[in-house]
CSV table of C-alpha atoms and ligand atoms in Angstrom, one decimal:
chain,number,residue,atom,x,y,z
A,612,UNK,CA,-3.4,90.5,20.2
A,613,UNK,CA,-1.9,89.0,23.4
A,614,UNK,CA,-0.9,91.6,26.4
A,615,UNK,CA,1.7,90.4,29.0
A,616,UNK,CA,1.4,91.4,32.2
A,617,UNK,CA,4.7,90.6,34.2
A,618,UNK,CA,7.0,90.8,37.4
A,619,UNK,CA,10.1,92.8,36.4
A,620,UNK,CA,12.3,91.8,39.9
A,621,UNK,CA,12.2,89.2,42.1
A,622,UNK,CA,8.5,88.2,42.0
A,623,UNK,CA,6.0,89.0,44.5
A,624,UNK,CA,5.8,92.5,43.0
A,625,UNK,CA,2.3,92.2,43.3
A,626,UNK,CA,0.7,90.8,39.6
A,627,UNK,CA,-1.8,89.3,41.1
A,628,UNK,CA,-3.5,92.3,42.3
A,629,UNK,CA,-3.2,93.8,39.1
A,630,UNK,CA,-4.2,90.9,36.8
A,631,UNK,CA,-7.4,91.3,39.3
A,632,UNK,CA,-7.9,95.1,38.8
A,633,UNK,CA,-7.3,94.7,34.8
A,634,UNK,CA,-9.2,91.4,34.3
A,635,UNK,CA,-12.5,93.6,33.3
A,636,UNK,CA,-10.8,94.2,30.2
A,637,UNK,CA,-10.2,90.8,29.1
A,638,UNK,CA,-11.8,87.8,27.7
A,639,UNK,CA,-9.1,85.4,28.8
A,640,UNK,CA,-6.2,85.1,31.5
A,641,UNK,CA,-3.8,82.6,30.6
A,642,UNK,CA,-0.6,81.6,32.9
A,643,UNK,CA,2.3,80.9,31.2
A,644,UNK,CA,4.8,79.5,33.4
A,645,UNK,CA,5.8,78.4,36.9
A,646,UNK,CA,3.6,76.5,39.0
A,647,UNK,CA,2.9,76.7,42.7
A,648,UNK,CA,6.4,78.1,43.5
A,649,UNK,CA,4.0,81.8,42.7
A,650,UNK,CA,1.3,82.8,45.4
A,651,UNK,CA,-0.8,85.4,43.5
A,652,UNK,CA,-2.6,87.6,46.6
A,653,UNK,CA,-5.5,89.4,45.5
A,654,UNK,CA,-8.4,91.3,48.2
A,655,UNK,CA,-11.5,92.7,47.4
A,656,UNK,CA,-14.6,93.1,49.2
A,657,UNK,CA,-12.9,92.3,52.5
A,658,UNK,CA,-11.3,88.8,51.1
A,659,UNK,CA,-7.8,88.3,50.9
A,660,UNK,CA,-7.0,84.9,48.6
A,661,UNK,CA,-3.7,83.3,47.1
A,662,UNK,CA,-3.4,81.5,44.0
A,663,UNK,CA,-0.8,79.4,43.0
A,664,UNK,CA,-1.7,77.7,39.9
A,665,UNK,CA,-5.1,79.3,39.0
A,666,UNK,CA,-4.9,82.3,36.8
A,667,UNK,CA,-5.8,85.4,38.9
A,668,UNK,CA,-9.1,86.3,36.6
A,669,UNK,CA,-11.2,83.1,38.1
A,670,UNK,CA,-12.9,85.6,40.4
A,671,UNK,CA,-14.5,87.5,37.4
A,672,UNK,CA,-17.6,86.5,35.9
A,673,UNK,CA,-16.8,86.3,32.4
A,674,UNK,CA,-13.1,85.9,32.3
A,675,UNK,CA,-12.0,82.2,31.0
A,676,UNK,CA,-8.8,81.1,32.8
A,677,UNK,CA,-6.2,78.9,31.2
A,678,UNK,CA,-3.3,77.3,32.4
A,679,UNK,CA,-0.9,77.2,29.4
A,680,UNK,CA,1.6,73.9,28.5
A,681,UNK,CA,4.6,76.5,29.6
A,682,UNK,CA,3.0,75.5,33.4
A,683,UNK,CA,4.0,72.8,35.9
A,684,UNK,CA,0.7,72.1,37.8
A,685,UNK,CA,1.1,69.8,41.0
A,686,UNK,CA,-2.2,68.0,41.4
A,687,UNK,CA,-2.2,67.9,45.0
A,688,UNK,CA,-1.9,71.3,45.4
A,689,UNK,CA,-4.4,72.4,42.5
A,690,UNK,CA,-7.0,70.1,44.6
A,691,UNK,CA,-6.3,72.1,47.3
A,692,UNK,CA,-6.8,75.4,45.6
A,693,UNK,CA,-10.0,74.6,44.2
A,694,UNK,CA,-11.1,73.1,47.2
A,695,UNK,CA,-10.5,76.7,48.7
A,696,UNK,CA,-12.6,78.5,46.1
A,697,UNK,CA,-15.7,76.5,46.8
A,698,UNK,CA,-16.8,78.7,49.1
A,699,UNK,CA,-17.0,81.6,46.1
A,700,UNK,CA,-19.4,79.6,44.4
A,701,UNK,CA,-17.9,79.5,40.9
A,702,UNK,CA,-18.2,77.8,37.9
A,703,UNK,CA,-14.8,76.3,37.6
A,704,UNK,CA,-15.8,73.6,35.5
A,705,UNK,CA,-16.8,76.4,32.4
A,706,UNK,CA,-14.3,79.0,33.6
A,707,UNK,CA,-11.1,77.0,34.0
A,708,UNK,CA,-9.1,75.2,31.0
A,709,UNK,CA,-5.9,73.0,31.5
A,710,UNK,CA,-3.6,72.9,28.8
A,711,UNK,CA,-2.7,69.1,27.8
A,712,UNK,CA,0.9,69.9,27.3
A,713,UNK,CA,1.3,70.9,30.9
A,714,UNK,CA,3.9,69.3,32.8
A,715,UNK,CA,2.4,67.4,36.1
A,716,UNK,CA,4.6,67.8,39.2
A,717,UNK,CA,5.0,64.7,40.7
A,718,UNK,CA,5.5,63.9,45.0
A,719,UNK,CA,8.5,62.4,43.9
A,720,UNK,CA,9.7,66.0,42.3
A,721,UNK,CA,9.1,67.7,45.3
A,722,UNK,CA,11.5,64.9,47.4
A,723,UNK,CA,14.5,65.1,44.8
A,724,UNK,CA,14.1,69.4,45.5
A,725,UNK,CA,14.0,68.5,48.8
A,726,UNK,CA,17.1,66.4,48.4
A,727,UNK,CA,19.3,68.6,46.0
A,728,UNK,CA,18.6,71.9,48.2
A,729,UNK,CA,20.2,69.9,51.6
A,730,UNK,CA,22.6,68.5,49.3
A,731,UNK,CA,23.6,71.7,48.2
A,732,UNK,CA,24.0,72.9,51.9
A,733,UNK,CA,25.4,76.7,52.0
A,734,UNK,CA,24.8,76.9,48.2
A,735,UNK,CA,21.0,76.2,48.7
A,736,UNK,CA,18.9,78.2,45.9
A,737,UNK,CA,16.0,79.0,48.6
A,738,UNK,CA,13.7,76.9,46.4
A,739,UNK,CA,10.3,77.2,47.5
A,740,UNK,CA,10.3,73.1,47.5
A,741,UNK,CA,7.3,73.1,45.3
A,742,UNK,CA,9.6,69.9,42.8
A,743,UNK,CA,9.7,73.3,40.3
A,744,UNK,CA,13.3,72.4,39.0
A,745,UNK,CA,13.3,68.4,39.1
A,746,UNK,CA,10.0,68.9,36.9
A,747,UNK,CA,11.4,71.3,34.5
A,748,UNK,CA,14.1,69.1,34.3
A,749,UNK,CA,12.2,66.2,33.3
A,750,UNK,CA,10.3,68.2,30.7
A,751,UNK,CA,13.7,69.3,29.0
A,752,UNK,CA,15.3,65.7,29.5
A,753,UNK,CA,12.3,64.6,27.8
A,754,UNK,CA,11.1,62.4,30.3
A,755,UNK,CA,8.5,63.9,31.7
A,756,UNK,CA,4.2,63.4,32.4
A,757,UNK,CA,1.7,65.8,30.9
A,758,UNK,CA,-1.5,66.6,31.7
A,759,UNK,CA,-2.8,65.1,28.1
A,760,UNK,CA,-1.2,61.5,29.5
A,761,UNK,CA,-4.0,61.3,31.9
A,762,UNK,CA,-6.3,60.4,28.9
A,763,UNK,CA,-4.5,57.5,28.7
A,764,UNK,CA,-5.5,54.2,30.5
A,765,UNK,CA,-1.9,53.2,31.2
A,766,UNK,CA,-0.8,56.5,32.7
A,767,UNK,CA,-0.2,55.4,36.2
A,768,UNK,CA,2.7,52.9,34.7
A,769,UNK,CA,4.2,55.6,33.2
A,770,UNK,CA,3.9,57.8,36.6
A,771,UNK,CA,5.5,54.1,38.3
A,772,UNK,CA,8.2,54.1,35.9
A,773,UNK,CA,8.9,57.6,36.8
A,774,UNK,CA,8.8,57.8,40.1
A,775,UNK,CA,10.9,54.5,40.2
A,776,UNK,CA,13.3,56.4,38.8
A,777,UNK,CA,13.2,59.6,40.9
A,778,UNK,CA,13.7,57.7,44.0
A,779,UNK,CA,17.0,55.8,42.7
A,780,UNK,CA,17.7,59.0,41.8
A,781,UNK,CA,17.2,60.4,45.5
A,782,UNK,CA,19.4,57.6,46.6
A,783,UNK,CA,22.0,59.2,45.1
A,784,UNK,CA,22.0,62.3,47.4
A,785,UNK,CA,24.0,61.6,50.4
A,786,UNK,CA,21.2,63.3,52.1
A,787,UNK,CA,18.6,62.1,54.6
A,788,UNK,CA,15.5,62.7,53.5
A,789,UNK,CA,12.5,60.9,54.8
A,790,UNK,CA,9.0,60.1,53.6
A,791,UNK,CA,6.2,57.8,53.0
A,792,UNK,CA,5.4,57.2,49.3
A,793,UNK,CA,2.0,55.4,49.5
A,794,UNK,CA,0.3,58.4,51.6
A,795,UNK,CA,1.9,60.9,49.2
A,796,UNK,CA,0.8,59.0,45.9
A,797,UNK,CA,-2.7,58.3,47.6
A,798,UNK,CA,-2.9,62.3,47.9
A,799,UNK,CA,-1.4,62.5,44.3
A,800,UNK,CA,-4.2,59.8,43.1
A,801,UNK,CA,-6.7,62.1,44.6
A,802,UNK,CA,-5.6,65.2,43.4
A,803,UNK,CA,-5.5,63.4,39.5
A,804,UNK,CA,-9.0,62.5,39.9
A,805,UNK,CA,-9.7,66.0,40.6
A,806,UNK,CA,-8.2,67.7,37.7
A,807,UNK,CA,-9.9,65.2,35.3
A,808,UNK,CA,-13.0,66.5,36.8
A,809,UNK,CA,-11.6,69.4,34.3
A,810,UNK,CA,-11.5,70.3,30.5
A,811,UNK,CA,-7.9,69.7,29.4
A,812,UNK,CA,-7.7,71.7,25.9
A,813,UNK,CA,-5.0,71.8,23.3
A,814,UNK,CA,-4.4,75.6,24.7
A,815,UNK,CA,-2.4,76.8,22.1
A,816,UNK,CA,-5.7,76.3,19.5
A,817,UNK,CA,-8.2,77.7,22.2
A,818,UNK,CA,-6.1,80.7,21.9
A,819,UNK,CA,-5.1,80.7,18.0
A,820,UNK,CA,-9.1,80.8,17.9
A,821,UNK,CA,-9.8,83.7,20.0
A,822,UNK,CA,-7.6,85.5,18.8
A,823,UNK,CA,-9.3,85.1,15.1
A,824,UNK,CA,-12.7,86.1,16.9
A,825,UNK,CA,-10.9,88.9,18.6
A,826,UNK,CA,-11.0,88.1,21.8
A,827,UNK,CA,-8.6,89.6,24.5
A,828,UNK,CA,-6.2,87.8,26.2
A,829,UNK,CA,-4.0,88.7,28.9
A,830,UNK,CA,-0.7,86.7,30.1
A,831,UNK,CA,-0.1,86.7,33.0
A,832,UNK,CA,3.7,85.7,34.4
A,833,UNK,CA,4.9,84.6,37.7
A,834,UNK,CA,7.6,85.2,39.3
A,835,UNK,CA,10.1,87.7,38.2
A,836,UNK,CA,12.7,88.7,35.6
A,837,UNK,CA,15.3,88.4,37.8
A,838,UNK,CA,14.6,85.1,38.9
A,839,UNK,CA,13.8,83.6,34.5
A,840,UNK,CA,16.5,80.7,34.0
A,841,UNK,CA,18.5,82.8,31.5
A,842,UNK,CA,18.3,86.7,32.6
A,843,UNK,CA,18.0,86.1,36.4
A,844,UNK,CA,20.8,85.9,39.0
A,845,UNK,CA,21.4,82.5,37.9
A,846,UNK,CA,21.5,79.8,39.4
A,847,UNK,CA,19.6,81.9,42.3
A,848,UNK,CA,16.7,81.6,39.6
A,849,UNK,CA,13.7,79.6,39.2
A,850,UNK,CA,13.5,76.9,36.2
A,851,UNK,CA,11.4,78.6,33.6
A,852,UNK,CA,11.4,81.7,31.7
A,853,UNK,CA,9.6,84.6,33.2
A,854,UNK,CA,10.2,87.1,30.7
A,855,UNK,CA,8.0,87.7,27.8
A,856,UNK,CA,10.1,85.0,25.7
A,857,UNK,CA,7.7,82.8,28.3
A,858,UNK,CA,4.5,83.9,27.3
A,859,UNK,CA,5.2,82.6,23.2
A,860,UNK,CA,6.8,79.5,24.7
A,861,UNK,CA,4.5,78.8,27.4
A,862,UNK,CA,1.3,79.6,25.2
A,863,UNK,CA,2.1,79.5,21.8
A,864,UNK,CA,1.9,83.2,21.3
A,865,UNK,CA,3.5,84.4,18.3
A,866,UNK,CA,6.1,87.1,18.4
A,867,UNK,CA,4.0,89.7,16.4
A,868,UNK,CA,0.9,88.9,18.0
A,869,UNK,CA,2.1,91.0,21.3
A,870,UNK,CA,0.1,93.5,22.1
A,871,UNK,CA,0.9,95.7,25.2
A,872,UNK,CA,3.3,94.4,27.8
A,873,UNK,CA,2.6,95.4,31.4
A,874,UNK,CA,5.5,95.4,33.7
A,875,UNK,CA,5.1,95.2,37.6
A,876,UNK,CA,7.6,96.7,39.8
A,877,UNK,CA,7.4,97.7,43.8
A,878,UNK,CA,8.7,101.3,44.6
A,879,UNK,CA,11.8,99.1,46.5
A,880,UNK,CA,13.0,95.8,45.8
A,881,UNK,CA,12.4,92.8,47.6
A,882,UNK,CA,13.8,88.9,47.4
A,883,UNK,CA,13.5,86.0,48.8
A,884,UNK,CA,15.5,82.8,49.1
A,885,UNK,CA,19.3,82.7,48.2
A,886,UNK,CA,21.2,85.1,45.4
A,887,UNK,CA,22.7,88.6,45.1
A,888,UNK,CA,21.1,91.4,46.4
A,889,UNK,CA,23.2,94.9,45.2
A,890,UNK,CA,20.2,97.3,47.0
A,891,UNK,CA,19.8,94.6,49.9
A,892,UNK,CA,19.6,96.8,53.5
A,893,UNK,CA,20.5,95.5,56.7
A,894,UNK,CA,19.3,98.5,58.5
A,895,UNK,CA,16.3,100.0,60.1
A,896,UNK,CA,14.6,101.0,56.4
A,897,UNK,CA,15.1,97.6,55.7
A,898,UNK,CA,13.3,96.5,58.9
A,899,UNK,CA,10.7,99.5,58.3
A,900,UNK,CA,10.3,98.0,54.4
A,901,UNK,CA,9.4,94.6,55.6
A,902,UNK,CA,7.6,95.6,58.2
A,903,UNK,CA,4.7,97.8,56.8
A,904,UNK,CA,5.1,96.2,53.6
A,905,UNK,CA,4.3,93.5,55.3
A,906,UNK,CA,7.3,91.1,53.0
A,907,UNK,CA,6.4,87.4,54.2
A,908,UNK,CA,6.6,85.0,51.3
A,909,UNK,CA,2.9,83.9,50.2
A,910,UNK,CA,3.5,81.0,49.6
A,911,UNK,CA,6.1,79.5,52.4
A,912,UNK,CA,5.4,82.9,54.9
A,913,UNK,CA,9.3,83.1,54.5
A,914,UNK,CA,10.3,87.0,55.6
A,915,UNK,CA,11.5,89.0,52.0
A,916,UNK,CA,14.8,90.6,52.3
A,917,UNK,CA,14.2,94.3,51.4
A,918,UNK,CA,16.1,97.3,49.9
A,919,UNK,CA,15.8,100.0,47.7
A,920,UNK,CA,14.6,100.3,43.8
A,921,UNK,CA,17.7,99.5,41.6
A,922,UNK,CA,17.2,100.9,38.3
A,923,UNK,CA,20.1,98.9,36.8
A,924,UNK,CA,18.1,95.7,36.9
A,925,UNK,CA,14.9,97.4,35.9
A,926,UNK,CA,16.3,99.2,33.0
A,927,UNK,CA,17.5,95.7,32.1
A,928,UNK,CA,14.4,93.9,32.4
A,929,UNK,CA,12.1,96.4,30.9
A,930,UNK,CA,14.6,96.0,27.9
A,931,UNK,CA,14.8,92.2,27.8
A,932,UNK,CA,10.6,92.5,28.0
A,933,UNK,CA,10.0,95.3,26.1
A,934,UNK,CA,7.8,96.9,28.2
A,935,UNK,CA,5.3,99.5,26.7
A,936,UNK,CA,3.8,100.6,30.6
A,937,UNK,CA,4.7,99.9,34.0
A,938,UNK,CA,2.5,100.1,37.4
A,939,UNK,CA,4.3,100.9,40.3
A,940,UNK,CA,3.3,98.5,43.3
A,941,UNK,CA,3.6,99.9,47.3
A,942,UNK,CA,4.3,103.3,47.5
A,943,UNK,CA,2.2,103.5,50.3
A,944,UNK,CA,4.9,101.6,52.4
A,945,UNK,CA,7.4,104.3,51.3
A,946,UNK,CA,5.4,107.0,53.2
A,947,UNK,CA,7.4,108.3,56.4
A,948,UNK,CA,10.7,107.6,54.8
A,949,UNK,CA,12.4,111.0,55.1
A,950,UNK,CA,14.5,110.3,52.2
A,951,UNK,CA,14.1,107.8,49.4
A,952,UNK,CA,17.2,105.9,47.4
A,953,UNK,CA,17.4,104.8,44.0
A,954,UNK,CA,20.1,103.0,42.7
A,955,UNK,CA,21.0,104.4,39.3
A,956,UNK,CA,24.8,103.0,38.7
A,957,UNK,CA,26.9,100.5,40.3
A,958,UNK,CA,30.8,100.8,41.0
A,959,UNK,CA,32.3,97.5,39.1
A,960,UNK,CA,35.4,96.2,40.0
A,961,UNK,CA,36.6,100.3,40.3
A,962,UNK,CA,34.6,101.6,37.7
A,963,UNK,CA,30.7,103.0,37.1
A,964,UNK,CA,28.8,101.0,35.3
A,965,UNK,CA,25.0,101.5,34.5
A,966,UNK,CA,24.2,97.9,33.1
A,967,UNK,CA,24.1,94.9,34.7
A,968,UNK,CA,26.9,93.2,34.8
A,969,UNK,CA,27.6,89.2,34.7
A,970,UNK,CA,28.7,89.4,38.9
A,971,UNK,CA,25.9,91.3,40.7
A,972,UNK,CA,27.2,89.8,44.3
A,973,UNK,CA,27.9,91.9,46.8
A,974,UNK,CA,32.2,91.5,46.6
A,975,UNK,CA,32.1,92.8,43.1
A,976,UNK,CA,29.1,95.6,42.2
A,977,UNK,CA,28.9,98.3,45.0
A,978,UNK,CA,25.2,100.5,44.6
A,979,UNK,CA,25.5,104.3,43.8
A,980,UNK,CA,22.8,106.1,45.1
A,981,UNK,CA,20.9,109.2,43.9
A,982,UNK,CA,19.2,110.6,47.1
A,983,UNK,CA,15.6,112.3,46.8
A,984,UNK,CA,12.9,113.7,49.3
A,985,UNK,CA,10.3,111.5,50.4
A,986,UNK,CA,7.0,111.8,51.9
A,987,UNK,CA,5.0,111.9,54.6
A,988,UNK,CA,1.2,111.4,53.8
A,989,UNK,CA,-0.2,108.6,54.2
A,990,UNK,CA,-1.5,107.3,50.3
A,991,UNK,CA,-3.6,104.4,51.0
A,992,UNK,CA,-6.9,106.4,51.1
A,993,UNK,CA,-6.0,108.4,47.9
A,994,UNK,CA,-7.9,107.5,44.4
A,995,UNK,CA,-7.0,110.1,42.2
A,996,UNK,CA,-3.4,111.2,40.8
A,997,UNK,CA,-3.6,114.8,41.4
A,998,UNK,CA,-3.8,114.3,44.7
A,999,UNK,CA,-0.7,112.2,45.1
A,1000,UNK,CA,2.2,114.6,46.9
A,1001,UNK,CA,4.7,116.5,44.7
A,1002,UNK,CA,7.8,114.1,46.1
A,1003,UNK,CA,6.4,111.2,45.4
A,1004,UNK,CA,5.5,112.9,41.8
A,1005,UNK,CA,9.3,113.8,41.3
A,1006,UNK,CA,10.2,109.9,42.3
A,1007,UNK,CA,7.5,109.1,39.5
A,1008,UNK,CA,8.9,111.7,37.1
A,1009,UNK,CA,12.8,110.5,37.6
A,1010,UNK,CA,11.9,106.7,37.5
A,1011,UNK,CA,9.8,107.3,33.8
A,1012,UNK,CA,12.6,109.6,32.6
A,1013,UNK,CA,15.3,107.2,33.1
A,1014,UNK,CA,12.9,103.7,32.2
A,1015,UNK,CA,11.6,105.9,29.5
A,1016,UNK,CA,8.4,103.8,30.1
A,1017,UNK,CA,5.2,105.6,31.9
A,1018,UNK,CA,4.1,104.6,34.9
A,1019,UNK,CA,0.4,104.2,34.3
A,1020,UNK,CA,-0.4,103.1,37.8
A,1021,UNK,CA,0.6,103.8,40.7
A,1022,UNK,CA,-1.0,101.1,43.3
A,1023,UNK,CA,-1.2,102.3,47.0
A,1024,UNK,CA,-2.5,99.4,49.0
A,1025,UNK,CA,-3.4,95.8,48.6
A,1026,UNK,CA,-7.4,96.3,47.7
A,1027,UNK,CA,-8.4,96.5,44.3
A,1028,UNK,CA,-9.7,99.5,45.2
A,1029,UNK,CA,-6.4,101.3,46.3
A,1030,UNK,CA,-5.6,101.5,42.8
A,1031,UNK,CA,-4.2,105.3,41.0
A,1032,UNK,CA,-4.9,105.5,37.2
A,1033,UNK,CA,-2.6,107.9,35.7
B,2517,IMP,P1,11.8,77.5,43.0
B,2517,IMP,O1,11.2,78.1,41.8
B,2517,IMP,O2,10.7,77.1,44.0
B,2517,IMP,O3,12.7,76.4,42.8
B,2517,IMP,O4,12.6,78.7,43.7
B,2517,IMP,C1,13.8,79.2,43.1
B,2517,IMP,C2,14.0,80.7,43.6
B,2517,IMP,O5,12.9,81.5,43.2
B,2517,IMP,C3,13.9,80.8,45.2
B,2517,IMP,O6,14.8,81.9,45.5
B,2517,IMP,C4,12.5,81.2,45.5
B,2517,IMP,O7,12.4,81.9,46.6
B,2517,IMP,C5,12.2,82.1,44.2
B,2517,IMP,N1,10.8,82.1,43.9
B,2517,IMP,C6,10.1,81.1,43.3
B,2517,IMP,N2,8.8,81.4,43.1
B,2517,IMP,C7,8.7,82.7,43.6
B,2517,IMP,C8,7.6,83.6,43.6
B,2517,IMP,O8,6.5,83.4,43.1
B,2517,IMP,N3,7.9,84.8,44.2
B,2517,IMP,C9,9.1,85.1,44.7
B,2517,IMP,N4,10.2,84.3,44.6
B,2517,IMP,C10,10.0,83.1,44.1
């Protein structure tokens, strides 16, 4: 069996913490989609580390790491990330397999994002710039480089004719945009060279066979629900599926080989980039959110906008994923708040809905709030779930009553060690 671990808003609800925390219990951590758009924090032992492309178990001894064909992987930024592990001494080369049907981001991707975000001016998606969508676009056009073509001799005439075409194709923008192609393709060159210091595997096989020698495997998502090209707040999405439809897709998981599927949520809400917002706060418990949770993007150190938990969207996404547990992320940065806010309806062009409807901006859904008593004590030292205080239990309660999910943990700072098993 296969269990998925995912994001159930707009990302950064902290997976890569838990992937960390849960990795003891698996054989195999496979990513399924995104690329380095997602900056997985994890901290232990004094260390704080991102990953963006790397599966969050590489820090565990025995835990292989694959990234699936559902990835894009940018080679100058996977270079990078390795580079940055070599001070924890770890076997990559035996603990890190690259799926050949992986999509390679190209510099070229990252100029045409570049170009359709100041293109689209106002309407900008926030993109993290990473060339996510042009790259997802060229898979699904059918156009696009894998990993497995750098087997080939004659791949870098098929990364020419490529990139020949994505800078007509930036021509087109009446945008300007400026760059030097030979330093970014000599970085690109480099970065190649690197990842075929790799094993590049035919992923979905790898993971047909340990699933006959019953191996466990954890997914592990990126991003958010709210943000997969289908579900999300399109087009304030990203370009891949982040729901658990990703994880057969992006690994070749069959259906009925899901096991449990783990969904992450924060004890607030928290976006960033462009899109609708319903819970969004413009006030001082927005400013207090950001602030202690300390809501900077990890991957572009953008500040998150912040609000409170909207249980419209989760309900939907823990339907959409069929979610068998959830872990709550941050309560700690809810201590102090006199008075928490949930969102449990919305009022829809004059009505009260409870589902999520096609419009979620701000001139058509308006947030109805059920008020409860927060708390005061200071979590972050706490290890055990009797001794978490009864508000914060009745927040817990009301969130697994209506989800009808359990929360199983309840995490209450960034260390692996602030972690409460309920
Ligand atoms: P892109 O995937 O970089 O094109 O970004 C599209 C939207 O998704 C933007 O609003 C980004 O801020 C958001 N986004 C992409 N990756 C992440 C992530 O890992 N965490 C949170 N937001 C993300």
């Amino acid at each position: 069996m296969v269990d998925l671990l995912l994001g159930l808003q707009w990302g950064d609800e902290g997976k890569g913490k838990i992937v960390d925390v849960l990795t003891k219990d698996y054989d195999i951590i496979a990513r399924f989609q995104g690329g380095p758009n997602a900056g997985h924090t994890l901290e232990f032992d004094g260390i704080k580390h991102v990953l963006h492309t790397i599966p969050s178990g590489i820090f565990h001894k025995n835990a292989i790491n694959i990234v699936g064909n559902g990835v894009v992987i940018d080679p100058v930024i996977f270079k990078k990330e390795l580079d940055n592990l070599d001070k924890f001494n770890i076997d990559i080369v035996s603990k890190l397999f690259i799926s050949r049907k992986a999509h390679l981001i190209l510099p070229t991707h990252r100029l045409l994002d570049a170009a359709s975000e100041a293109a689209k001016g106002k309407a900008k998606i926030g993109s993290t710039l990473k060339g996510i969508g042009p790259t997802y676009m060229d898979k699904t056009g059918r156009n696009g480089m894998r990993v497995g073509d750098l087997e080939f001799d004659n791949w870098k005439e098929k990364y020419r004719a490529l990139a020949n075409k994505h800078e007509a194709m930036i021509g087109f923008y009446d945008v300007d945009i400026q760059y030097d192609l030979e330093e970014l393709e000599a970085e690109f060159y480099e970065g190649v060279a690197t990842l075929k210091n790799l094993r590049f595997i035919d992923s979905e096989e790898y993971i047909f066979s340990a699933q006959d020698k019953g191996e466990k495997i954890l997914a592990e998502g990126a991003q958010g629900s709210l943000l997969d090209i289908d579900f999300g707040t399109y087009p304030y999405v990203t370009s891949s599926n982040t729901t658990a439809a990703g994880a057969c897709t992006g690994l070749g998981v069959a259906p009925n080989k899901i096991g449990r599927v783990l969904g992450i949520f924060k004890a607030y809400t928290t976006r960033v980039g462009s899109g609708p917002f319903p819970t969004e706060l413009f006030d001082e418990d927005g400013e207090t959110m950001g602030r202690v949770g300390n809501e900077f993007g990890a991957t572009t150190g953008r500040p998150r906008r912040c609000g409170w938990l909207d249980l419209v969207a989760l309900k939907y996404t823990v339907k959409i994923n069929g979610v068998t547990e959830l872990m709550m992320m941050k309560a700690d940065v809810l201590s102090g708040f006199k008075s928490i806010k949930v969102c449990t309806a919305y009022t829809y062009k004059g009505e009260e809905i409870t589902h999520l409807p096609y419009n979620v901006e701000s001139e058509y859904v308006t947030p109805i709030y059920k008020e409860m008593k927060g708390w005061a004590k200071d979590l972050t030292k706490l290890t055990k779930a009797e001794e978490l205080p009864s508000t914060l239990n009745d927040y817990i309660e009301f969130l697994e009553e209506q989800l009808n999910v359990p929360i199983k943990i309840v995490s209450v700072g960034p260390d692996r060690l602030q972690t409460i098993h309920r």
